[in-house]
Tab-separated table of C-alpha atoms in Angstrom:
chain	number	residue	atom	x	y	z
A	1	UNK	CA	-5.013	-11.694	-6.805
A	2	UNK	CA	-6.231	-11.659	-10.245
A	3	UNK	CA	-8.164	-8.411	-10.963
A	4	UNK	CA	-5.894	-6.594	-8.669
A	5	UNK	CA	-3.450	-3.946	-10.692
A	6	UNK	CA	-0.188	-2.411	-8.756
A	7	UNK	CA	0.698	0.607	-9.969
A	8	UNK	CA	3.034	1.568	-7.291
A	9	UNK	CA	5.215	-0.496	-5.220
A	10	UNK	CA	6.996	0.990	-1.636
A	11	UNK	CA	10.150	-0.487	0.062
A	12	UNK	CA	10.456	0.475	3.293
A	13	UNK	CA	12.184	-0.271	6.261
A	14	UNK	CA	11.669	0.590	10.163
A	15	UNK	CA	14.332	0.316	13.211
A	16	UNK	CA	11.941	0.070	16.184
A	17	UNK	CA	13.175	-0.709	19.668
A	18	UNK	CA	11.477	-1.205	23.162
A	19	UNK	CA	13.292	-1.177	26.424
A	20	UNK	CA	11.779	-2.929	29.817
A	21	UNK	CA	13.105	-1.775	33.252
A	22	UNK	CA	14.209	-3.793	35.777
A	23	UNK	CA	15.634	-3.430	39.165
A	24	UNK	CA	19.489	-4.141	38.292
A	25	UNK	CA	19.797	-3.852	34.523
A	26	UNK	CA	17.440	-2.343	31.524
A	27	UNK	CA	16.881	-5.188	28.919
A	28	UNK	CA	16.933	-3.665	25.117
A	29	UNK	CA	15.072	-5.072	22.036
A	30	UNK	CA	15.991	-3.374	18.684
A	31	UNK	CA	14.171	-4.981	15.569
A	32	UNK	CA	14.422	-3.760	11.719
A	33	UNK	CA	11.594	-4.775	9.800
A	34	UNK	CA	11.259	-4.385	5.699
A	35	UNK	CA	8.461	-4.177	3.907
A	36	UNK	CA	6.580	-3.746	0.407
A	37	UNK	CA	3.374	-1.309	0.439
A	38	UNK	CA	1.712	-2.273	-2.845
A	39	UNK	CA	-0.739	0.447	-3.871
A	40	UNK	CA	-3.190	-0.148	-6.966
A	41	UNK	CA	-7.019	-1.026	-8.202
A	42	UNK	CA	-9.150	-3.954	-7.605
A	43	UNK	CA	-11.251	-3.903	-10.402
A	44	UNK	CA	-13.123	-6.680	-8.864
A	45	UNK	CA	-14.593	-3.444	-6.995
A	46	UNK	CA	-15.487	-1.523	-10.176
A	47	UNK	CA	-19.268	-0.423	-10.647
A	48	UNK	CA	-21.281	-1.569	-13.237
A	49	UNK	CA	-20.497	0.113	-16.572
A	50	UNK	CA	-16.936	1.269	-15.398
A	51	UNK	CA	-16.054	1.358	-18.736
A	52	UNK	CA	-18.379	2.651	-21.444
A	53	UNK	CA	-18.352	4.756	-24.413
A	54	UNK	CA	-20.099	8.306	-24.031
A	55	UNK	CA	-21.546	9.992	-27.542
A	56	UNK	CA	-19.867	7.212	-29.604
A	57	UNK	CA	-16.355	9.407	-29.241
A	58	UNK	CA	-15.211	9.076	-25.577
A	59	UNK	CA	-14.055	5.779	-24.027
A	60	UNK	CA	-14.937	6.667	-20.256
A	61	UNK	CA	-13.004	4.367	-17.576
A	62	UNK	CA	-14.106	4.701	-14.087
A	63	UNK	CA	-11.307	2.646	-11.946
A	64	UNK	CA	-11.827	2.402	-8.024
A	65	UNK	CA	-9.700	4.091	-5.573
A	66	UNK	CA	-6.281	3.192	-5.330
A	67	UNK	CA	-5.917	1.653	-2.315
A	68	UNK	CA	-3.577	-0.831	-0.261
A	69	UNK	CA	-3.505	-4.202	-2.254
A	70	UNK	CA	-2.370	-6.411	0.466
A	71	UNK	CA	-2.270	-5.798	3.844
A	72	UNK	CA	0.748	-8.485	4.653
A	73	UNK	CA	3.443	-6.256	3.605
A	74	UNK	CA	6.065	-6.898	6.231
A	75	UNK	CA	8.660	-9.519	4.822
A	76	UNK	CA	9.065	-11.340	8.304
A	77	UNK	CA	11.524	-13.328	6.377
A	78	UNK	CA	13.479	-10.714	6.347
A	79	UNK	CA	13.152	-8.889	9.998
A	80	UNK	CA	16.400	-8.730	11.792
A	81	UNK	CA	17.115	-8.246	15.441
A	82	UNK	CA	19.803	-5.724	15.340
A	83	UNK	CA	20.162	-5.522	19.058
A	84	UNK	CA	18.309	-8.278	21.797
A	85	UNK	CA	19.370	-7.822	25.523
A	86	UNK	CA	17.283	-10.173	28.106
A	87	UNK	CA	14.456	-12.894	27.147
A	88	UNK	CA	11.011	-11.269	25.195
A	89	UNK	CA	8.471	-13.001	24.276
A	90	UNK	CA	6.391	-13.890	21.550
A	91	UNK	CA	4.134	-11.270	22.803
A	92	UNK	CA	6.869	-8.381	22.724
A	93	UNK	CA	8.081	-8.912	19.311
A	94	UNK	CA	4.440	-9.102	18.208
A	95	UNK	CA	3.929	-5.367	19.748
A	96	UNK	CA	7.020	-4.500	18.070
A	97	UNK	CA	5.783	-6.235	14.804
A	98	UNK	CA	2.449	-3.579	15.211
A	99	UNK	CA	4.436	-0.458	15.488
A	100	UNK	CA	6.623	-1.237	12.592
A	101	UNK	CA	3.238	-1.956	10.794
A	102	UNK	CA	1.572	1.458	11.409
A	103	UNK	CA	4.970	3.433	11.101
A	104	UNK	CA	5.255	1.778	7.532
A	105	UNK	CA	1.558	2.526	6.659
A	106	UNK	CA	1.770	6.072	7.920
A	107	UNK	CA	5.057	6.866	6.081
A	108	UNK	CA	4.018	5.288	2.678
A	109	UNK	CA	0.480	5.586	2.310
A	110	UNK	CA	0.350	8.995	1.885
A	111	UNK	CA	-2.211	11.509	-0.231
A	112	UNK	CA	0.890	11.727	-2.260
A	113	UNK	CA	1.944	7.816	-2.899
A	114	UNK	CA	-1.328	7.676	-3.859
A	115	UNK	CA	-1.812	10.210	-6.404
A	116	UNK	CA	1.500	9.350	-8.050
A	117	UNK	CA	-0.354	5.605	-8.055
A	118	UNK	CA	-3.581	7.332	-10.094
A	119	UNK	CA	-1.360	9.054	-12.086
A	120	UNK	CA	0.250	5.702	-13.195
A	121	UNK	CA	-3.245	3.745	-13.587
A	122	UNK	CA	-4.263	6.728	-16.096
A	123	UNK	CA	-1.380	6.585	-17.773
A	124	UNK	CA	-1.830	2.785	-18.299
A	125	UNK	CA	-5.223	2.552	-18.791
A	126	UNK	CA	-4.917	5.711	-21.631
A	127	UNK	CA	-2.214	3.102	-23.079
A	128	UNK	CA	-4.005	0.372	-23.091
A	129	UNK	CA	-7.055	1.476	-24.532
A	130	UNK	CA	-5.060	3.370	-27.235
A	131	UNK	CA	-3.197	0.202	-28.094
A	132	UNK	CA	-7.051	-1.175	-28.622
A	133	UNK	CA	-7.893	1.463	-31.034
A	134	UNK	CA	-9.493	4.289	-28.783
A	135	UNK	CA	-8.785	7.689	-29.753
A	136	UNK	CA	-10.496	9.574	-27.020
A	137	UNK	CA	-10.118	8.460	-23.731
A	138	UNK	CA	-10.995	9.728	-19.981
A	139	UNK	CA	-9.784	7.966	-17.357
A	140	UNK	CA	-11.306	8.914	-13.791
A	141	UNK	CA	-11.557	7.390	-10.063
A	142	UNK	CA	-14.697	6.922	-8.625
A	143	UNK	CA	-15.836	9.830	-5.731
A	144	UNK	CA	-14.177	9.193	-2.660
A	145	UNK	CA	-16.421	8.883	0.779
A	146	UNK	CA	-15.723	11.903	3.002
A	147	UNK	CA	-14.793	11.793	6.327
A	148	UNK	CA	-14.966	13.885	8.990
């Protein structure tokens, strides 16, 4: 959406597979699912006075977190069945769908993904604000909330 900026985009693909019991035979569901994590700002989230000058020298940007832009990231499009044994339902692919979700978000959003994400919004913003004529510059995220 407008006012949303990606600064770092993840493919990423998962092989999950279920198997149900039954009395004569075991029926086998293998999916692959792909997927695009897109981590940036929403500066639709910014404070007040996110960007303001300090002693008439420093251009001070305060971006929000980095965080998960959209939340739809699997390409269902593109899910394959690599190997289907038996009749599932709706249902079953749909738990299958969830695991592949939180196996994506756990691999990819990461304290690392997302620090290599700041690092590219400072780098931009410094651009940007360099290309307007700014000579001193301090980019910065806002405090995050900490959890227990």
């Amino acid at each position: 959406s407008i006012g949303q900026w990606e600064f770092l985009a993840i493919n990423d693909e998962e092989l999950v597979d279920t198997v149900r019991k039954s009395i004569f035979v075991d029926h086998e569901l293998v999916r692959i699912y792909y997927g695009t994590l897109r981590l940036g700002i929403d500066l639709h989230k910014a404070k007040p006075q996110w960007l303001h000058v300090e002693n008439d020298t420093v251009v001070v940007a305060t971006l929000p977190n980095v965080e998960l832009l959209d939340r739809n990231f699997i390409d269902e499009a593109r899910t394959q069945p690599f190997f289907e044994s038996g009749s599932w339902s709706e249902a079953d692919k749909e738990k299958l769908y969830n695991i592949a979700y939180r196996k994506m978000l756990k691999r990819c959003f990461t304290k690392g993904n997302i620090a290599t994400a700041e690092n590219n919004a400072q780098q931009q913003f410094e651009k940007m604000l360099k290309a307007m004529g700014y000579k001193n510059i301090r980019v910065e995220f806002e405090k995050r909330a900490k959890t227990k």
